[in-house]
Short mmCIF file of C-alpha atoms in Angstrom, two decimals:
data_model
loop_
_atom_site.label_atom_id
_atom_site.label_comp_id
_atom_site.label_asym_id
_atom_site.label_seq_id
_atom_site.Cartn_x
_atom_site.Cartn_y
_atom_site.Cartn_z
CA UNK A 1 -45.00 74.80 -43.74
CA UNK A 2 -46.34 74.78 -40.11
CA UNK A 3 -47.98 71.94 -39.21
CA UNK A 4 -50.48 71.51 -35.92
CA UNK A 5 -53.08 68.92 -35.35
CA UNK A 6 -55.81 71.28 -34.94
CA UNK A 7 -56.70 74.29 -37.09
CA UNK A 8 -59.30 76.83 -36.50
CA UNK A 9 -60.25 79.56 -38.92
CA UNK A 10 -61.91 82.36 -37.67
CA UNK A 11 -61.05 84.18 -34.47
CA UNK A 12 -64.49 84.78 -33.23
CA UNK A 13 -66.94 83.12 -30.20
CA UNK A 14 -67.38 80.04 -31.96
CA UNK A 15 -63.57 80.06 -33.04
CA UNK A 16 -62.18 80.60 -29.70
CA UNK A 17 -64.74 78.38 -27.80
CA UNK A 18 -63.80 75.57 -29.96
CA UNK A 19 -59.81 75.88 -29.71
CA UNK A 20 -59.96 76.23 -26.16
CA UNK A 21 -62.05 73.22 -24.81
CA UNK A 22 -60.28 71.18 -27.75
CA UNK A 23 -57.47 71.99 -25.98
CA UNK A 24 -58.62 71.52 -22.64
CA UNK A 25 -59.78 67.90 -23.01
CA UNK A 26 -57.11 66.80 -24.93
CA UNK A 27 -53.36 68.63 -23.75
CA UNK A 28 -51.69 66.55 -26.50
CA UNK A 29 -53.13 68.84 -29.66
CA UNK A 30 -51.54 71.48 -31.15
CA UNK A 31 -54.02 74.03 -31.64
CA UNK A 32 -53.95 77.14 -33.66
CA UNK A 33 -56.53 79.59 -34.61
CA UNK A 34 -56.13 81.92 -37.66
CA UNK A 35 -58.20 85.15 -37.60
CA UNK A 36 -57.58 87.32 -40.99
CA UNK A 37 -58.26 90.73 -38.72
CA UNK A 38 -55.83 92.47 -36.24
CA UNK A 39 -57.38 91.08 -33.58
CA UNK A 40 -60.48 88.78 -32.90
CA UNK A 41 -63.92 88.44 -31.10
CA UNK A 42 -64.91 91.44 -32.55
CA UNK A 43 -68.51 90.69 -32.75
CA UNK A 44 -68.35 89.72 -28.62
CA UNK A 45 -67.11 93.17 -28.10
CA UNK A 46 -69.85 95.38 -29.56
CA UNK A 47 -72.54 92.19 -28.67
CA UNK A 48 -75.68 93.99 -26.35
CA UNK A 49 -74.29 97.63 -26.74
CA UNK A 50 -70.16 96.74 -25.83
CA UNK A 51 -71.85 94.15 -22.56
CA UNK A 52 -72.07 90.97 -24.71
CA UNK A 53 -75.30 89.09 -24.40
CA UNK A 54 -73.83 85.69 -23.48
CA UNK A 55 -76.99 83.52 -23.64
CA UNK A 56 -80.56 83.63 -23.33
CA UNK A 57 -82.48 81.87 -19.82
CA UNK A 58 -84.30 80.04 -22.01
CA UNK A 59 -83.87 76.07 -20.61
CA UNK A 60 -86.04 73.50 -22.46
CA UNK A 61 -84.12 72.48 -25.85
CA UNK A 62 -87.96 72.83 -27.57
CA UNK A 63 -88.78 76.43 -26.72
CA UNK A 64 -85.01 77.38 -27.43
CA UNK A 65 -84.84 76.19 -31.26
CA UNK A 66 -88.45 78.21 -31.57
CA UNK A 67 -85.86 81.58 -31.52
CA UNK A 68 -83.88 80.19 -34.44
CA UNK A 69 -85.54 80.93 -38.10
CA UNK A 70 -82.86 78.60 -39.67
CA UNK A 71 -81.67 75.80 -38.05
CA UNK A 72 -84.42 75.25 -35.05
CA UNK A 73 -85.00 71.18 -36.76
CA UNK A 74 -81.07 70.76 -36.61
CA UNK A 75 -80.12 72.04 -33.30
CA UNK A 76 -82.61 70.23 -31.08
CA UNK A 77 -80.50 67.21 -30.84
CA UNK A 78 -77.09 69.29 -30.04
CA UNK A 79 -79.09 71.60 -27.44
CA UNK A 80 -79.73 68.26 -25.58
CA UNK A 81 -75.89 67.97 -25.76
CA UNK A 82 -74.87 71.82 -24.53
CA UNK A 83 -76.93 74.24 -23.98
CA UNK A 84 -77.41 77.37 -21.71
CA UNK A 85 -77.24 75.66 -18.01
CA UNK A 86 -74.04 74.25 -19.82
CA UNK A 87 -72.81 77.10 -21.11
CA UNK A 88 -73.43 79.63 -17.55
CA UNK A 89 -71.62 76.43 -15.32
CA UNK A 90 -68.47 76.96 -18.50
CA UNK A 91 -68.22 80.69 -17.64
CA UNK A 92 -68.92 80.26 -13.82
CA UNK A 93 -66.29 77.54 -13.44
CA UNK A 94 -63.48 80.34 -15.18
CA UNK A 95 -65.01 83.16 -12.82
CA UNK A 96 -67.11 84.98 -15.25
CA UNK A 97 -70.66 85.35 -13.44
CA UNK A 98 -73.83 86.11 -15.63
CA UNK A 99 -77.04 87.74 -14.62
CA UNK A 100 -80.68 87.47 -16.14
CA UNK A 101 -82.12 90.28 -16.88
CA UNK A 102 -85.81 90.91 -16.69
CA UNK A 103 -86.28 89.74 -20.92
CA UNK A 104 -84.35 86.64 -20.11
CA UNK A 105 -81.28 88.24 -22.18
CA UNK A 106 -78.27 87.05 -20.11
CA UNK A 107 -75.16 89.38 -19.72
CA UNK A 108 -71.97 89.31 -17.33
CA UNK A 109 -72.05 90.84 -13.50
CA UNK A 110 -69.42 92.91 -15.22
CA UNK A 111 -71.75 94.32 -18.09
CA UNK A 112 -68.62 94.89 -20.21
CA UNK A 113 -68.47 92.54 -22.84
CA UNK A 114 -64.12 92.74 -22.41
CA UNK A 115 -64.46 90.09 -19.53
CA UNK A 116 -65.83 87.12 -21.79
CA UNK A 117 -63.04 88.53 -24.05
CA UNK A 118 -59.99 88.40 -21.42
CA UNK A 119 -61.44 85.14 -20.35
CA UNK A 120 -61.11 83.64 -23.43
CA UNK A 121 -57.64 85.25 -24.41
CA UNK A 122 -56.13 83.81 -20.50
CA UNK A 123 -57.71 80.76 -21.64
CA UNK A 124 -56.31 80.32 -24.72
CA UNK A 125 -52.87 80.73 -23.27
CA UNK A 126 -53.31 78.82 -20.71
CA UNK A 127 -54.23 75.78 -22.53
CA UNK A 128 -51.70 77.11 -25.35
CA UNK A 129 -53.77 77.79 -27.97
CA UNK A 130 -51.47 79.90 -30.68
CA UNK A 131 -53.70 82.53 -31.92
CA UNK A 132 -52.05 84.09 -35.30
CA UNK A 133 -53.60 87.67 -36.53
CA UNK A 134 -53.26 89.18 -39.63
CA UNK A 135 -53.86 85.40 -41.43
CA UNK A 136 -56.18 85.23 -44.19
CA UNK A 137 -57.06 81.99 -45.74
CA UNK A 138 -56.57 81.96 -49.47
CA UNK A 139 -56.69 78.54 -50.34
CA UNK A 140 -57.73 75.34 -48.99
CA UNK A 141 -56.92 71.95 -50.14
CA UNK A 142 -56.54 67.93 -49.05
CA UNK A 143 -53.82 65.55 -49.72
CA UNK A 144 -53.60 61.93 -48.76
CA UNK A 145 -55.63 62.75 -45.01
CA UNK A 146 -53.95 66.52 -44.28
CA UNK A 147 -55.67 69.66 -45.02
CA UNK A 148 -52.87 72.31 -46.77
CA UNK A 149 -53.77 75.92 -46.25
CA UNK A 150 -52.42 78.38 -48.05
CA UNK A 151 -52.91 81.99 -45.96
CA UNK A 152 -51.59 86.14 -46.35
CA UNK A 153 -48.18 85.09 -43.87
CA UNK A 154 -47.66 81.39 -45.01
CA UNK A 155 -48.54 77.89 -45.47
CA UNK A 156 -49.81 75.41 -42.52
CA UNK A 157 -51.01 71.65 -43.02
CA UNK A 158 -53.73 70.49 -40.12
CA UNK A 159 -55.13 66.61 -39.60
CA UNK A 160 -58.37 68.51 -38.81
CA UNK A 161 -59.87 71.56 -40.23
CA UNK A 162 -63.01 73.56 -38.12
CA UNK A 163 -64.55 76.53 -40.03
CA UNK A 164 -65.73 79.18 -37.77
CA UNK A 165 -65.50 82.59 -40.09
CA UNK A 166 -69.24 84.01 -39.97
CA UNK A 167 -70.95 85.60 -42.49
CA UNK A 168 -67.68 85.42 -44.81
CA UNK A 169 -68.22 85.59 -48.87
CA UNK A 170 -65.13 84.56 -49.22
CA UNK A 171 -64.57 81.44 -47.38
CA UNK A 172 -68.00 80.34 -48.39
CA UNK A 173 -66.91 80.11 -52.01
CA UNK A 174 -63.71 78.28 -50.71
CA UNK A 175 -65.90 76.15 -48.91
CA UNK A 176 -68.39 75.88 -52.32
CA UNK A 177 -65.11 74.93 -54.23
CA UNK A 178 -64.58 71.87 -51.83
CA UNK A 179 -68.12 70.51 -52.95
CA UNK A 180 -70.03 72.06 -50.34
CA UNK A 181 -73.72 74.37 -51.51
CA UNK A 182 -73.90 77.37 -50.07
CA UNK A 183 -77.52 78.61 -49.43
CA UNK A 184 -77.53 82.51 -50.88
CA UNK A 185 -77.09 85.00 -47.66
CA UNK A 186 -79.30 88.03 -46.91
CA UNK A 187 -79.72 89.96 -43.98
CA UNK A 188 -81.62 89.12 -40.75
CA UNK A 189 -82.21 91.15 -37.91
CA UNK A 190 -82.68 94.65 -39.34
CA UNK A 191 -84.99 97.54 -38.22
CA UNK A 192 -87.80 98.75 -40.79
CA UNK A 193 -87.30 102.29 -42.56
CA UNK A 194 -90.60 104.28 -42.50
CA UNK A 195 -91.68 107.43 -43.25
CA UNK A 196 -94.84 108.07 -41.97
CA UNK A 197 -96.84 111.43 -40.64
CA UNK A 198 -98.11 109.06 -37.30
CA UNK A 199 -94.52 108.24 -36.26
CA UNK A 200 -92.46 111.73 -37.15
CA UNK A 201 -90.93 113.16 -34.41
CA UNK A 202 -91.51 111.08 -31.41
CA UNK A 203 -88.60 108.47 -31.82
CA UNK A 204 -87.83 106.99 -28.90
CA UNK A 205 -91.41 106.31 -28.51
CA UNK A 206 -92.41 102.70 -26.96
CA UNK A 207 -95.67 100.52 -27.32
CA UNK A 208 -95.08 97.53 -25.20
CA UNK A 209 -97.44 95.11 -26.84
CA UNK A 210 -98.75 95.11 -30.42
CA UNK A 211 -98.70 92.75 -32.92
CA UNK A 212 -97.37 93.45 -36.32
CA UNK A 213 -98.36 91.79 -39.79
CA UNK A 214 -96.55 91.62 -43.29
CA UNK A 215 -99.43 92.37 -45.72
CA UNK A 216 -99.82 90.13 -48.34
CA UNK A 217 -97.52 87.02 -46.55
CA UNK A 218 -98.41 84.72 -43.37
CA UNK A 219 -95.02 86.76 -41.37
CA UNK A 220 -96.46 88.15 -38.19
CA UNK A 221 -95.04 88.87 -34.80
CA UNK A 222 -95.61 90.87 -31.48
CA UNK A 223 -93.99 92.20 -28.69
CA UNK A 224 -92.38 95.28 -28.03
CA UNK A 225 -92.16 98.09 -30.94
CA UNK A 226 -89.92 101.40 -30.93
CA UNK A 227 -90.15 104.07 -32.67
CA UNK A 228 -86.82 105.45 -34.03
CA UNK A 229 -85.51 108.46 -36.28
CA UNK A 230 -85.85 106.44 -39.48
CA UNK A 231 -88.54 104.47 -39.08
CA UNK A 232 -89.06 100.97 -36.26
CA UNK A 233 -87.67 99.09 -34.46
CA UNK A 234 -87.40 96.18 -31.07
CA UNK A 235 -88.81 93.27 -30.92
CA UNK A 236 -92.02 93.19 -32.65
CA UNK A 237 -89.59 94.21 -36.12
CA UNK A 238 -86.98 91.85 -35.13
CA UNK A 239 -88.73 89.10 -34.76
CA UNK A 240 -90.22 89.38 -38.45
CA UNK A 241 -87.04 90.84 -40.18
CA UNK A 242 -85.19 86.99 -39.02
CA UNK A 243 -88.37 85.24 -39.46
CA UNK A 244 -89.36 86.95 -43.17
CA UNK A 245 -85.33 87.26 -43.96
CA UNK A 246 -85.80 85.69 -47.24
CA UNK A 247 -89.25 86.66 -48.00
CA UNK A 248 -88.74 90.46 -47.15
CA UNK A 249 -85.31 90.31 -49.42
CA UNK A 250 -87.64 88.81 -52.45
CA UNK A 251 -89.60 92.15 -51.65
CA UNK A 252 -86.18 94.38 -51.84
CA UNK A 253 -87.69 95.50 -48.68
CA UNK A 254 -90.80 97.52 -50.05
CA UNK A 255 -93.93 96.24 -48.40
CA UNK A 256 -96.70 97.30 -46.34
CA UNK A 257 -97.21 96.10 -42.25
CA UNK A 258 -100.47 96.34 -40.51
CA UNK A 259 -100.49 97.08 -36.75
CA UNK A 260 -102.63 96.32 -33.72
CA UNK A 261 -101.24 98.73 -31.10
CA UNK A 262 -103.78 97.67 -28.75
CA UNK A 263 -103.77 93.83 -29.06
CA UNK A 264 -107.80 94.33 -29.50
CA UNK A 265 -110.43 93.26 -32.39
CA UNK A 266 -111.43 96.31 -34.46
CA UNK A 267 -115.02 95.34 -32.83
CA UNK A 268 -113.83 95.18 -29.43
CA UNK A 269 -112.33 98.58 -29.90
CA UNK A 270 -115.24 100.05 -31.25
CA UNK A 271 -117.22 99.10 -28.25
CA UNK A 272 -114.53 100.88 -25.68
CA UNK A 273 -114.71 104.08 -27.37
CA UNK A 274 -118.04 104.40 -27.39
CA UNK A 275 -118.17 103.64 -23.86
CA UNK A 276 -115.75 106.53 -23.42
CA UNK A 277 -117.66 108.76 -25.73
CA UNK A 278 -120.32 108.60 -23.18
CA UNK A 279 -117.90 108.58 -19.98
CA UNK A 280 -115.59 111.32 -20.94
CA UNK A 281 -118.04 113.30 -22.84
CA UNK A 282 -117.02 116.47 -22.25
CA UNK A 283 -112.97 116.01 -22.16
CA UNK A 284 -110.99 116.26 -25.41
CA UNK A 285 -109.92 113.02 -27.17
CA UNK A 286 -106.69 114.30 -27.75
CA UNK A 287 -105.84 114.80 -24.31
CA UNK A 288 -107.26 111.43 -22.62
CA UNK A 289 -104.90 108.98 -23.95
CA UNK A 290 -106.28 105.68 -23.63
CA UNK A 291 -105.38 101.80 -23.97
CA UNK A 292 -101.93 102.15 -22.32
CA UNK A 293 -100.41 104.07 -25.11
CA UNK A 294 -97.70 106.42 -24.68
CA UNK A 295 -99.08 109.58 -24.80
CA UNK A 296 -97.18 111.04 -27.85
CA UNK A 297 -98.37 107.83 -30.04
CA UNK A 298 -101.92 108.60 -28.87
CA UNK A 299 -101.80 112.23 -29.87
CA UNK A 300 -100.50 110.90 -33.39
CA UNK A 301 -103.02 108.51 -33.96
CA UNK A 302 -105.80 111.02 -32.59
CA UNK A 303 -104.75 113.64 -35.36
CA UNK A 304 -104.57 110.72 -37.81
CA UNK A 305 -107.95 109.96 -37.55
CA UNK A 306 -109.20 112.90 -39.01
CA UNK A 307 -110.27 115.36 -35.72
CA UNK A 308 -108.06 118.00 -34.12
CA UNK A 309 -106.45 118.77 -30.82
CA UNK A 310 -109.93 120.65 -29.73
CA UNK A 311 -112.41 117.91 -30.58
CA UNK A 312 -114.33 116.58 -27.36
CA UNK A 313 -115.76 113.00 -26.86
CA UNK A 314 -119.22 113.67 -27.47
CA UNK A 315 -118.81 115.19 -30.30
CA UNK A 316 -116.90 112.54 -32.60
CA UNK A 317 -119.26 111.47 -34.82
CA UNK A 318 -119.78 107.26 -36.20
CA UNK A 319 -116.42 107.59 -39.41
CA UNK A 320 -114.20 109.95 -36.35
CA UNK A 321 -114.56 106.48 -33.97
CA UNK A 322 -114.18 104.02 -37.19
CA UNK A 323 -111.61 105.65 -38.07
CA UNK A 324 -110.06 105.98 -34.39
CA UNK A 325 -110.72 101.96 -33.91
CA UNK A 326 -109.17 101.44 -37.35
CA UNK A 327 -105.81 103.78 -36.50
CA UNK A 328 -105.49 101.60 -33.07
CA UNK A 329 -105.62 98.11 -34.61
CA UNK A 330 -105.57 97.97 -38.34
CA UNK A 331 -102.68 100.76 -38.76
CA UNK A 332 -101.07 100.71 -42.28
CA UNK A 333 -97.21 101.18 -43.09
CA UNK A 334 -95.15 101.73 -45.71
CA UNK A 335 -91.65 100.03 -44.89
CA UNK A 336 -89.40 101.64 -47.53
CA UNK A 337 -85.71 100.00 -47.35
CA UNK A 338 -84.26 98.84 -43.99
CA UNK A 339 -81.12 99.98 -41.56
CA UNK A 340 -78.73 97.15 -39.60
CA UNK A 341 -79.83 97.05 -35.97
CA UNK A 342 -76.70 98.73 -33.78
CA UNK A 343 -73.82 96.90 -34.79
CA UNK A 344 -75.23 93.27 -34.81
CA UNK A 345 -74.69 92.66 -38.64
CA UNK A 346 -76.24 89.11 -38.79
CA UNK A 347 -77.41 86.76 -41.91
CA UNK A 348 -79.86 83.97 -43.20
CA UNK A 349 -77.59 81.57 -45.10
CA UNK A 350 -74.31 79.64 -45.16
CA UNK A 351 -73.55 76.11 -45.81
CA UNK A 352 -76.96 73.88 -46.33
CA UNK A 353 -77.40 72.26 -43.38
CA UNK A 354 -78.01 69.13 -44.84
CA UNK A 355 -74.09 68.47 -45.33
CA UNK A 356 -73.34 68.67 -41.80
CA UNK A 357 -73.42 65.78 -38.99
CA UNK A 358 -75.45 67.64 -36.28
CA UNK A 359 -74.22 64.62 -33.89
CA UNK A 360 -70.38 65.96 -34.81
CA UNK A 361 -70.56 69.20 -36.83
CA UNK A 362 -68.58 67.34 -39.07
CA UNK A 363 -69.01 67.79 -42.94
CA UNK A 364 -70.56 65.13 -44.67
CA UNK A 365 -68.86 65.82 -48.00
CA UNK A 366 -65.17 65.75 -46.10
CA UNK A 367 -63.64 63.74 -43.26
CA UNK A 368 -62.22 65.95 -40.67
CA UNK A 369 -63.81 69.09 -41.93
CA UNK A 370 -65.75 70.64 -38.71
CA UNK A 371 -68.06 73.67 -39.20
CA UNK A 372 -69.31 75.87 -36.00
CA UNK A 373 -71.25 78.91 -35.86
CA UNK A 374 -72.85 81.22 -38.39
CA UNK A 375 -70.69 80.12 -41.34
CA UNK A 376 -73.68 77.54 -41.33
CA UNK A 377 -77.27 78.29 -42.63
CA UNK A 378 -78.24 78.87 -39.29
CA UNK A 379 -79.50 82.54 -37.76
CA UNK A 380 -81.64 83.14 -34.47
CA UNK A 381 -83.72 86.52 -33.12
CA UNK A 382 -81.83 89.13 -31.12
CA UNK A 383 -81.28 87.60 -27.54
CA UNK A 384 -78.43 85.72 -26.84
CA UNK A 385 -79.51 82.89 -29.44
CA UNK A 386 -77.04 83.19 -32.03
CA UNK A 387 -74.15 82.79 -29.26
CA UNK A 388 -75.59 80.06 -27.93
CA UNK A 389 -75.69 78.26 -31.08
CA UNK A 390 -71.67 79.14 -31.30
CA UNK A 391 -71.05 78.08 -28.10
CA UNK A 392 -73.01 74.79 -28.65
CA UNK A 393 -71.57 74.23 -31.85
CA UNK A 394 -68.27 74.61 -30.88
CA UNK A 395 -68.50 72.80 -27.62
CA UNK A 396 -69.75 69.46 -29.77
CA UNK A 397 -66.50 70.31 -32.62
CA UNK A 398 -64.15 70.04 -29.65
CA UNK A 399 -65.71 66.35 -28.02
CA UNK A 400 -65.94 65.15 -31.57
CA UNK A 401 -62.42 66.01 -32.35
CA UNK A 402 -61.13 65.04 -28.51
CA UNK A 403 -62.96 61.46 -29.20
#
């Protein structure tokens, strides 16, 4: 049996983070991580399309927990602890400079995501943090005040114990078999499938500013929305998809959105097009895209509203406008099933928060059990956030366990 001090399991961002400042601030730990894949950070490498959105510029600990469906009550009092200025000063002080980009994501100079990773793997060794691939955790157990673990290449015992695996079935029911409840996962952060005559064939399509909402339910967002070959996506769909996780799940993803593509009332709308009726009498409606719209969207929702590509201004008559005004801000969808967004596979549920110490990230069922990361019930929007509650989880492991 090997035995260290200090045991991580999971070889990810809150995995590594941890080992490495607990080994940092206190030299006289043995740390090991144990990642069950070839190699770890995985999810930092294909993070923000393979450039690894670090954080978000977000800098008040009250508007950051507003991006995090699950866990926003929890994490207020750890932001306070270590949050983003903390975490760009971490990566500045090892040489790795970030940028904000104009959404407030944050990324390296580098935009590769393989410089977080070599920073973390030269500071790993340099603090000599063993990092063991190819160990999976089969069973976990405690005797007298030392954890056992039993794993694919051997047996290790470990005074402490931190849990940073993700979204892992597996570990959760080990974790459920040591007395912890495990709050049921589904997916978060998943684009809409839609077929739909007023979106066919123009994906790649933007509208910068609508505001989407899930018929029947109080879920509504806005921002961005993007068309895409099998339906929408950005923002606006993001948002709801973490926000309505569990909701939306309940629904086996079958429900109907409504859409205000132009941020207007249907009154308000009503008004401008009959303005434009009169100003653009004699110029086809197709062709005089209005409202800010890209033009392909426009020349959908046009031929939606039942005219054609020849039908001028001054001759739409009162149901053509309705149903114009109607098509602009009261648009209908079917969503029909629902795709992953890229590669950033990311769910509601984990471990119910209310076992953990959110001064520690210690368990409250076991002494010396540390959880960081999404193993927890905790999930944010597409950002940056869901890092930056590894990195602050992870950072607050290490001082509890250096203390």
């Amino acid at each position: 049996m090997i035995k260290k001090d200090v045991i991580i399991i999971g070889g990810g961002a809150a995995g590594f983070f941890a080992a490495i400042n607990i080994a940092e601030q206190n030299p006289k730990l043995s740390v090991a991580i144990l990642e069950r894949g070839k190699e770890g950070l995985q999810k930092v490498k294909i993070s923000g399309g393979g450039r690894c959105n670090v954080t978000h510029a977000e800098f008040i600990p009250q508007e950051l927990v507003l991006n995090y469906p699950r866990g926003d009550k929890e994490l207020l009092g750890p932001f306070h602890q270590f949050m983003t200025g903390d975490t760009i000063e971490w990566f500045e002080k090892r040489g790795v400079l970030l940028k904000i980009e104009e959404d407030g994501r944050m990324f390296p100079e580098s935009n590769s995501s393989q410089t977080i990773i070599d920073c973390f793997l030269t500071e790993a060794e340099k603090f000599k943090v063993e990092v063991l691939y190819n160990h999976a955790l089969k069973t976990v157990s405690k005797k007298d005040s030392l954890w056992n673990l039993e794993t694919s290449q051997g047996t290790f015992s470990a005074e402490k114990l931190v849990i940073a695996t993700g979204s892992n079935p597996k570990i959760w029911k080990l974790l459920e078999n040591l007395g912890h409840s495990i709050i049921q996962p589904v997916p978060s952060l998943f684009t809409f499938d839609i077929k739909d005559e007023r979106i066919k064939d123009i994906p790649g399509v933007v509208a910068l500013n609508v505001e989407v909402k899930v018929l029947g339910t109080d879920l509504w967002s806005e921002g961005p929305l993007l068309i895409t070959h099998v339906g929408m996506s950005a923002p606006a769909i993001l948002k709801l998809s973490a926000f309505g996780a569990i909701e939306l799940a309940k629904q086996q993803y079958k429900f109907e959105i409504e859409i205000n593509f132009i941020r207007q009332s249907l009154e308000d709308c009503m008004e401008r097009l009959k303005e434009l009726k009169q100003d653009l009498a004699k110029k086809t409606v197709f062709k005089s895209t209005q409202f800010e719209l890209p033009k392909r969207l426009w020349h959908k929702l046009v031929l939606a509203s039942k005219m054609d590509k020849n039908t001028r201004w001054a001759d739409l008559n009162k149901q053509q406008l309705e149903n114009l005004a109607s098509q602009l801000t009261q648009a209908v969808f079917q969503v029909d099933g629902k795709s992953t967004f890229k590669e950033e596979f990311v769910t509601a549920g984990g471990v119910d928060l209310k076992e953990i110490n959110f001064k520690t990230f210690e368990s409250k069922r076991h002494k010396n059990l540390y959880l960081a990361g999404e193993v927890l019930n905790i999930d944010a929007v597409t950002g940056g956030f869901n890092f930056q509650n590894a990195w602050t989880g992870a950072f607050i492991v290490a001082k509890s366990i250096c203390n």
